[in-house]
Amino acid sequence: NIDTRVDSIAFDRDYRPYISGGTFLDEGTTGPKAVLNVINPNEGTQFAGIYAGDYWVERDYPVELNIRGEVLDGTVHTGGITTPFNGDVVINIYSKTKVSTIDNSNHNGNYDVNVKENVTILDAIFDGIRNLTLESGSKVYLKESNDFTLDNLTVNKDALLDLTKVTGDIKVNGDFIGYDN
């Protein structure tokens, strides 16, 4: 229940925290997995940006991002800011995050996205995902694009993946699992 605003400059994005899966200036050590778990956010829990990778050091371990709280740039970066990230990333998107884009630049691993129950995402840029899971009641409306490709898709009860703005090819390379009542 942390408010990340700075009182004197409450709405300036540059004064919000950036989150990354590494260490600060390569100080300290990292474990076998990085987990970002934002819990119990309030209306002031906001982040300037989220990066699964490190700021300064190339990393190679799995990362799990449980995103609650608003991401001001609307993007989750699966790579590092200036260096590559080589591990796999799992992104869990909860309500009120305003995340609509997954940026995989500087990332050499796989990434999975789980859109949690009753979350709606407009103008999503989600191409290249290994596993996309839409939980019950979630809705993802893709932004206008040429093609849309992912490896596996799971769509649960009352979930929607709107592909109407995709003008080219739509391809699920592996499994397409729908709700089975």
Coordinates of C-alpha atoms in Angstrom, one line a residue:
N1 CA 0.0 0.0 0.0
I2 CA 2.8 2.4 -0.9
D3 CA 2.3 5.7 -2.6
T4 CA 5.3 6.4 -4.9
R5 CA 4.5 10.0 -5.4
V6 CA 6.9 12.7 -4.3
D7 CA 4.7 15.4 -2.8
S8 CA 6.3 18.5 -4.4
I9 CA 6.3 16.9 -7.9
A10 CA 3.4 14.5 -7.6
F11 CA 2.7 14.0 -11.2
D12 CA 6.1 14.1 -12.8
R13 CA 7.0 10.7 -14.4
D14 CA 10.7 11.3 -14.0
Y15 CA 10.3 11.2 -10.2
R16 CA 8.7 7.8 -10.1
P17 CA 10.7 4.6 -9.5
Y18 CA 11.9 2.4 -12.3
I19 CA 11.9 -1.3 -11.4
S20 CA 14.4 -3.8 -12.8
G21 CA 15.2 -7.5 -12.2
G22 CA 18.9 -6.8 -11.4
T23 CA 21.0 -5.1 -8.8
F24 CA 21.8 -1.4 -8.3
L25 CA 25.1 -0.7 -10.1
D26 CA 26.0 -4.4 -9.9
E27 CA 26.3 -4.1 -6.1
G28 CA 25.3 -7.1 -4.1
T29 CA 24.3 -10.5 -5.5
T30 CA 21.3 -12.0 -7.3
G31 CA 19.6 -15.2 -6.6
P32 CA 18.5 -17.9 -9.1
K33 CA 15.3 -16.0 -10.0
A34 CA 14.0 -12.4 -9.8
V35 CA 10.4 -11.8 -8.7
L36 CA 8.7 -8.4 -8.7
N37 CA 5.5 -8.7 -6.7
V38 CA 3.6 -5.5 -6.3
I39 CA 0.8 -6.1 -3.8
N40 CA -2.0 -4.0 -2.4
P41 CA -1.5 -0.9 -4.5
N42 CA -3.3 2.3 -4.0
E43 CA -4.1 5.1 -6.5
G44 CA -0.6 6.5 -5.9
T45 CA 1.3 3.3 -6.6
Q46 CA 2.8 4.2 -9.9
F47 CA 6.1 3.3 -11.7
A48 CA 7.9 5.1 -14.5
G49 CA 8.8 1.9 -16.1
I50 CA 9.4 -1.9 -15.5
Y51 CA 12.4 -3.8 -17.0
A52 CA 12.8 -7.6 -16.4
G53 CA 16.5 -7.2 -17.1
D54 CA 19.3 -5.3 -15.4
Y55 CA 20.3 -1.7 -16.0
W56 CA 24.0 -2.3 -16.4
V57 CA 24.8 -6.0 -16.4
E58 CA 23.8 -8.8 -18.8
R59 CA 21.7 -11.3 -16.8
D60 CA 20.5 -14.9 -17.4
Y61 CA 17.9 -16.1 -14.9
P62 CA 14.1 -16.3 -14.9
V63 CA 12.0 -13.3 -13.9
E64 CA 8.4 -13.2 -12.8
L65 CA 6.6 -9.9 -12.9
N66 CA 3.3 -9.6 -10.9
I67 CA 2.2 -6.1 -12.0
R68 CA -0.3 -4.2 -9.9
G69 CA -0.1 -0.5 -9.8
E70 CA 0.0 1.9 -12.7
V71 CA 2.9 1.7 -15.2
L72 CA 3.0 5.2 -16.5
D73 CA 4.6 4.5 -19.9
G74 CA 2.1 1.5 -20.4
T75 CA 5.0 -0.8 -21.3
V76 CA 6.7 -3.8 -19.7
H77 CA 10.2 -4.3 -21.1
T78 CA 11.3 -7.9 -21.0
G79 CA 15.0 -6.9 -21.7
G80 CA 17.5 -4.7 -20.0
I81 CA 17.8 -1.0 -20.4
T82 CA 21.2 -0.9 -22.0
T83 CA 22.3 -4.6 -21.8
P84 CA 20.7 -7.8 -23.1
F85 CA 18.6 -10.0 -20.8
N86 CA 18.8 -13.7 -21.6
G87 CA 16.3 -15.4 -19.2
D88 CA 12.7 -16.3 -19.6
V89 CA 10.1 -13.8 -18.3
V90 CA 6.5 -14.4 -17.0
I91 CA 4.3 -11.3 -16.9
N92 CA 1.1 -11.3 -14.9
I93 CA -1.0 -8.3 -15.6
Y94 CA -3.6 -7.3 -13.1
S95 CA -6.2 -4.5 -13.3
K96 CA -5.5 -0.8 -13.3
T97 CA -1.9 -1.2 -14.5
K98 CA -2.5 0.5 -17.9
V99 CA 0.0 -1.9 -19.4
S100 CA -0.7 -2.3 -23.2
T101 CA 2.7 -3.0 -24.7
I102 CA 5.3 -5.7 -24.2
D103 CA 8.6 -4.5 -25.5
N104 CA 11.1 -7.4 -26.1
S105 CA 14.1 -5.4 -27.3
N106 CA 17.3 -6.3 -25.5
H107 CA 15.8 -9.7 -24.7
N108 CA 17.1 -13.0 -25.9
G109 CA 14.7 -15.3 -24.0
N110 CA 11.1 -16.3 -24.1
Y111 CA 8.2 -14.4 -22.5
D112 CA 4.8 -15.5 -21.3
V113 CA 1.9 -13.1 -20.6
N114 CA -1.0 -13.9 -18.3
V115 CA -3.9 -11.4 -18.4
K116 CA -5.6 -11.8 -15.1
E117 CA -9.3 -12.2 -14.4
N118 CA -11.6 -9.3 -15.6
V119 CA -8.7 -7.2 -16.9
T120 CA -9.3 -5.2 -20.1
I121 CA -6.4 -4.0 -22.3
L122 CA -6.9 -1.6 -25.2
D123 CA -4.5 -1.1 -28.1
A124 CA -2.3 -4.0 -27.0
I125 CA 1.0 -4.7 -28.7
F126 CA 1.6 -8.3 -27.8
D127 CA 3.4 -9.9 -30.8
G128 CA 5.9 -12.7 -30.3
I129 CA 4.7 -14.1 -27.0
R130 CA 5.4 -17.7 -26.3
N131 CA 2.3 -18.4 -24.1
L132 CA -0.6 -15.9 -23.9
T133 CA -3.3 -16.8 -21.3
L134 CA -6.5 -14.8 -21.0
E135 CA -8.1 -15.6 -17.7
S136 CA -11.9 -15.5 -17.2
G137 CA -13.6 -12.3 -18.2
S138 CA -10.3 -10.7 -19.5
K139 CA -10.4 -8.8 -22.8
V140 CA -7.4 -7.9 -25.0
Y141 CA -8.0 -5.6 -28.0
L142 CA -5.0 -5.6 -30.3
K143 CA -3.7 -2.4 -31.8
E144 CA -3.7 -2.1 -35.5
S145 CA -0.8 -4.2 -36.9
N146 CA 0.2 -6.1 -40.0
D147 CA 0.7 -9.5 -38.4
F148 CA 0.1 -11.2 -35.0
T149 CA 2.1 -14.3 -34.1
L150 CA 2.5 -16.3 -30.8
D151 CA 3.4 -19.8 -29.9
N152 CA 0.4 -20.9 -27.6
L153 CA -2.9 -19.3 -26.7
T154 CA -5.3 -20.1 -23.9
V155 CA -8.6 -18.3 -23.7
N156 CA -10.7 -19.0 -20.6
K157 CA -14.5 -18.5 -19.9
D158 CA -15.8 -15.1 -21.2
A159 CA -12.4 -14.0 -22.3
L160 CA -11.8 -12.1 -25.6
L161 CA -8.8 -11.6 -27.9
D162 CA -10.0 -9.0 -30.4
L163 CA -8.0 -9.5 -33.7
T164 CA -10.1 -7.2 -35.9
K165 CA -7.4 -4.6 -36.3
V166 CA -4.8 -7.1 -37.5
T167 CA -4.7 -6.6 -41.3
G168 CA -2.2 -9.4 -42.2
D169 CA -1.5 -12.9 -40.9
I170 CA -2.6 -14.3 -37.6
K171 CA -0.6 -17.3 -36.5
V172 CA -0.7 -19.5 -33.4
N173 CA 2.3 -21.9 -33.9
G174 CA 1.4 -24.4 -31.2
D175 CA -1.7 -24.9 -29.1
F176 CA -4.9 -22.9 -29.1
I177 CA -6.9 -23.8 -26.1
G178 CA -10.4 -22.5 -25.5
Y179 CA -12.8 -22.7 -22.7
D180 CA -14.3 -26.2 -22.3
N181 CA -17.5 -26.1 -20.2

